[in-house]
C-alpha angles and dihedrals in degrees: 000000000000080000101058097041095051092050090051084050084062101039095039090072094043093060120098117269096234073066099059100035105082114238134292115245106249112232102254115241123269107262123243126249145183110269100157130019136180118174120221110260107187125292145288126198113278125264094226098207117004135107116235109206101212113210105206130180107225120206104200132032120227126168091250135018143193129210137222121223118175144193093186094131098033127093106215129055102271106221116208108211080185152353134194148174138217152140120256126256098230110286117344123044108292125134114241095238121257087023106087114100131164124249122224137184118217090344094305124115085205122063130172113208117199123233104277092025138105132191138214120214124234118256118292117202104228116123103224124192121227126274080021113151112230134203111229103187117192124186121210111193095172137036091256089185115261117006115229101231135162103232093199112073110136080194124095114227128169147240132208101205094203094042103160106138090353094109081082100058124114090183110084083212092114093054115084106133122070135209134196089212135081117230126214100324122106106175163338125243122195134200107217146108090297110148088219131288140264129223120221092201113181152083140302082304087069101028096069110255112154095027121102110275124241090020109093097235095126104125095262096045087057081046099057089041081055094046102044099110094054089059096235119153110217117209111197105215096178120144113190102231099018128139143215092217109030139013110265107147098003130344115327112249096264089058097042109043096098105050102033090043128004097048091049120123106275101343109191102169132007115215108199123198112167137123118080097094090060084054097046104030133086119292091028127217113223097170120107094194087061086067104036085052093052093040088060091046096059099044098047085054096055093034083054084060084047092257121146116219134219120208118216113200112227121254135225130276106176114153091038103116095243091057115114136171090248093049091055094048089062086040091060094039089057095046096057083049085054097051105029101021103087096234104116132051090229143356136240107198104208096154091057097054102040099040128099120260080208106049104008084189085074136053118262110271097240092050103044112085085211105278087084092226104077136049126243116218089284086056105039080056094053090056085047096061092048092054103046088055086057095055100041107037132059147332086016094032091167096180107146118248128258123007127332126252144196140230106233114215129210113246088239095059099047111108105258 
């Protein structure tokens, strides 16, 4: 035993020295976060082999991104010939050159995703700025059954019919037919300095209806325009006809939380505006305590994931042809739960900011596109900024920690 530790006394001195130094701790990842969202609304017949070009708003920038495709609503396994990424060229669907990369999913280019199911790519390395638009292209070889789709876009994007090999193009050439829908993507994670995301999760109200298409003036598209120096992702789960109590168009909030919000990418507050279509639809529900009931559901939930949740109060719709005397008293009983009742974290008076001095039953002139439910873009603005306020001030005062940063951005990936 003398022997050998008197030989190690004699080798120890001769080793390199980045042997002898204990290693360095490695920098943990960044961590990924939500920076565009669409919630699966119902299903439209398949396209069998064409490519649809998607044609998605992000939020927040990162230096990679992975994407979320899903089947969920669908009843045979969806098979993806192919999927790719890009930035868009300007306006069309053009890739910007040098920008487009192919997704895979556990190495493969190819993934089949059950009935009930969705899948998340695998990182793909393309830094992307914020508020970029970027071209999500999914080719569909085969008639995998219903395609899940959000109906709602307010955002042309574009298909190829005959889209075999086509995922890869940067020329826009293919597609020459458009569709207001989203098909099968659901969003777009980055990895980046982002300081967490928030979900918009609601109805029509959130999804868009009654702003100018293909210009990104839904509510939380002002909001994340408001909060982009805070670095926050905001993730629009909005579902035109969807309901807090029931399913209507989509599953109703209760079913869909999960999987729409809480299991988002780096999810920091939930804002939750929904209602009015149980109020207003058919049956009706005139029962506060529903709603109380439901509220409560959903906050406990989140607040179970460590997510603090906003309350937006639910805003008039007098002069729509479903509105009744009944239906706004409930409005207005909800509405004093949602801001007195001790539910919520914060509020988000939007009631307060969109209704009619003159007629507090209707929405404010300037901010009704004419059906007197929804909100055109001076509207949607006006819902931004309250809810903003909810999520920056106190008692919520969600303002990320430490200084702020931003993505660069290579030259050849700016938009010309």
């Amino acid at each position: 035993m003398a022997k050998v530790v008197r030989v190690l006394a004699v080798l120890l001195p001769l080793l390199p020295a980045a042997l002898m130094t204990p290693a360095a701790a490695q920098p943990a990842p960044l961590p990924w976060t939500g920076s565009w969202e669409t919630a699966p609304s119902g299903t439209v017949a398949a396209l069998p082999g064409a490519a649809v070009r998607n044609v998605v708003h992000l939020s927040v920038g990162g230096t990679a991104v992975r994407v979320r495709l899903s089947n969920r609503l669908g009843t045979r396994p969806l098979r993806l010939g192919a999927v790719t990424v890009a930035l868009r060229r300007a306006a069309g669907p053009a890739a910007l050159p040098g920008t487009l990369r192919t997704a895979t999913f556990h190495g493969a280019q190819e993934v089949t995703v059950p009935p009930g199911a969705d899948a998340v790519s695998d990182t793909v390395p393309l830094p992307v700025p914020p508020a970029a638009d970027l071209l999500v292209t999914v080719y569909t070889p085969d008639d995998s059954g219903p395609a899940t789709y959000h109906r709602s876009a307010l955002q042309t994007s574009y298909l190829a019919p005959a889209g075999a090999g086509r995922a890869a193009d940067e020329d826009g050439t293919a597609y020459a037919l458009t569709t207001g829908h989203w098909y099968y993507v659901t969003g777009v994670d980055v990895r980046g300095p982002a300081a967490g995301s928030v979900v918009a999760f609601g109805d029509s109200l959130t999804d868009g209806n009654g702003s100018t298409p293909d210009t990104n003036r839904r509510w939380p598209d002002r909001l994340a325009q408001r909060l982009r120096g805070h670095r926050l992702g905001i993730l629009n789960a909005g579902i035109s006809g969807n309901r807090l109590l029931r399913d209507g168009t989509g599953p109703s909030a209760l079913a869909r939380l999960d999987a729409d919000a809480l299991d988002r990418a780096g999810v920091r507050a939930l804002v939750v505006f929904e209602g009015i279509n149980d109020i207003k639809g058919t049956p009706q529900a005139h029962d506060p305590a529903a709603y109380a009931d439901a509220y409560r559901a959903l906050v406990a939930r989140a607040h179970a994931r460590g997510i603090p949740v906003v309350g937006v109060t639910l805003t008039p719709y007098g002069g729509y042809p479903a509105w009744t005397p009944a239906g706004e008293d409930v409005r207005l009983r909800v509405n004093a739960l949602i801001r007195t009742g001790g539910v919520f974290d914060a509020v988000a008076d939007a009631d307060a900011a969109v209704r009619d001095p003159a007629d507090p039953t209707r929405i404010r002139p300037a901010y009704d596109p004419g059906d007197h439910l929804h909100f055109n873009d001076a509207g949607m603005a006006a819902v931004a900024d309250t809810v903003r306020d909810a999520l920056t001030r106190p008692p919520l005062a969600l303002l990320p920690a430490g200084p702020r940063h931003s993505v660069v951005v290579s030259p050849q990936l700016s938009e010309p």
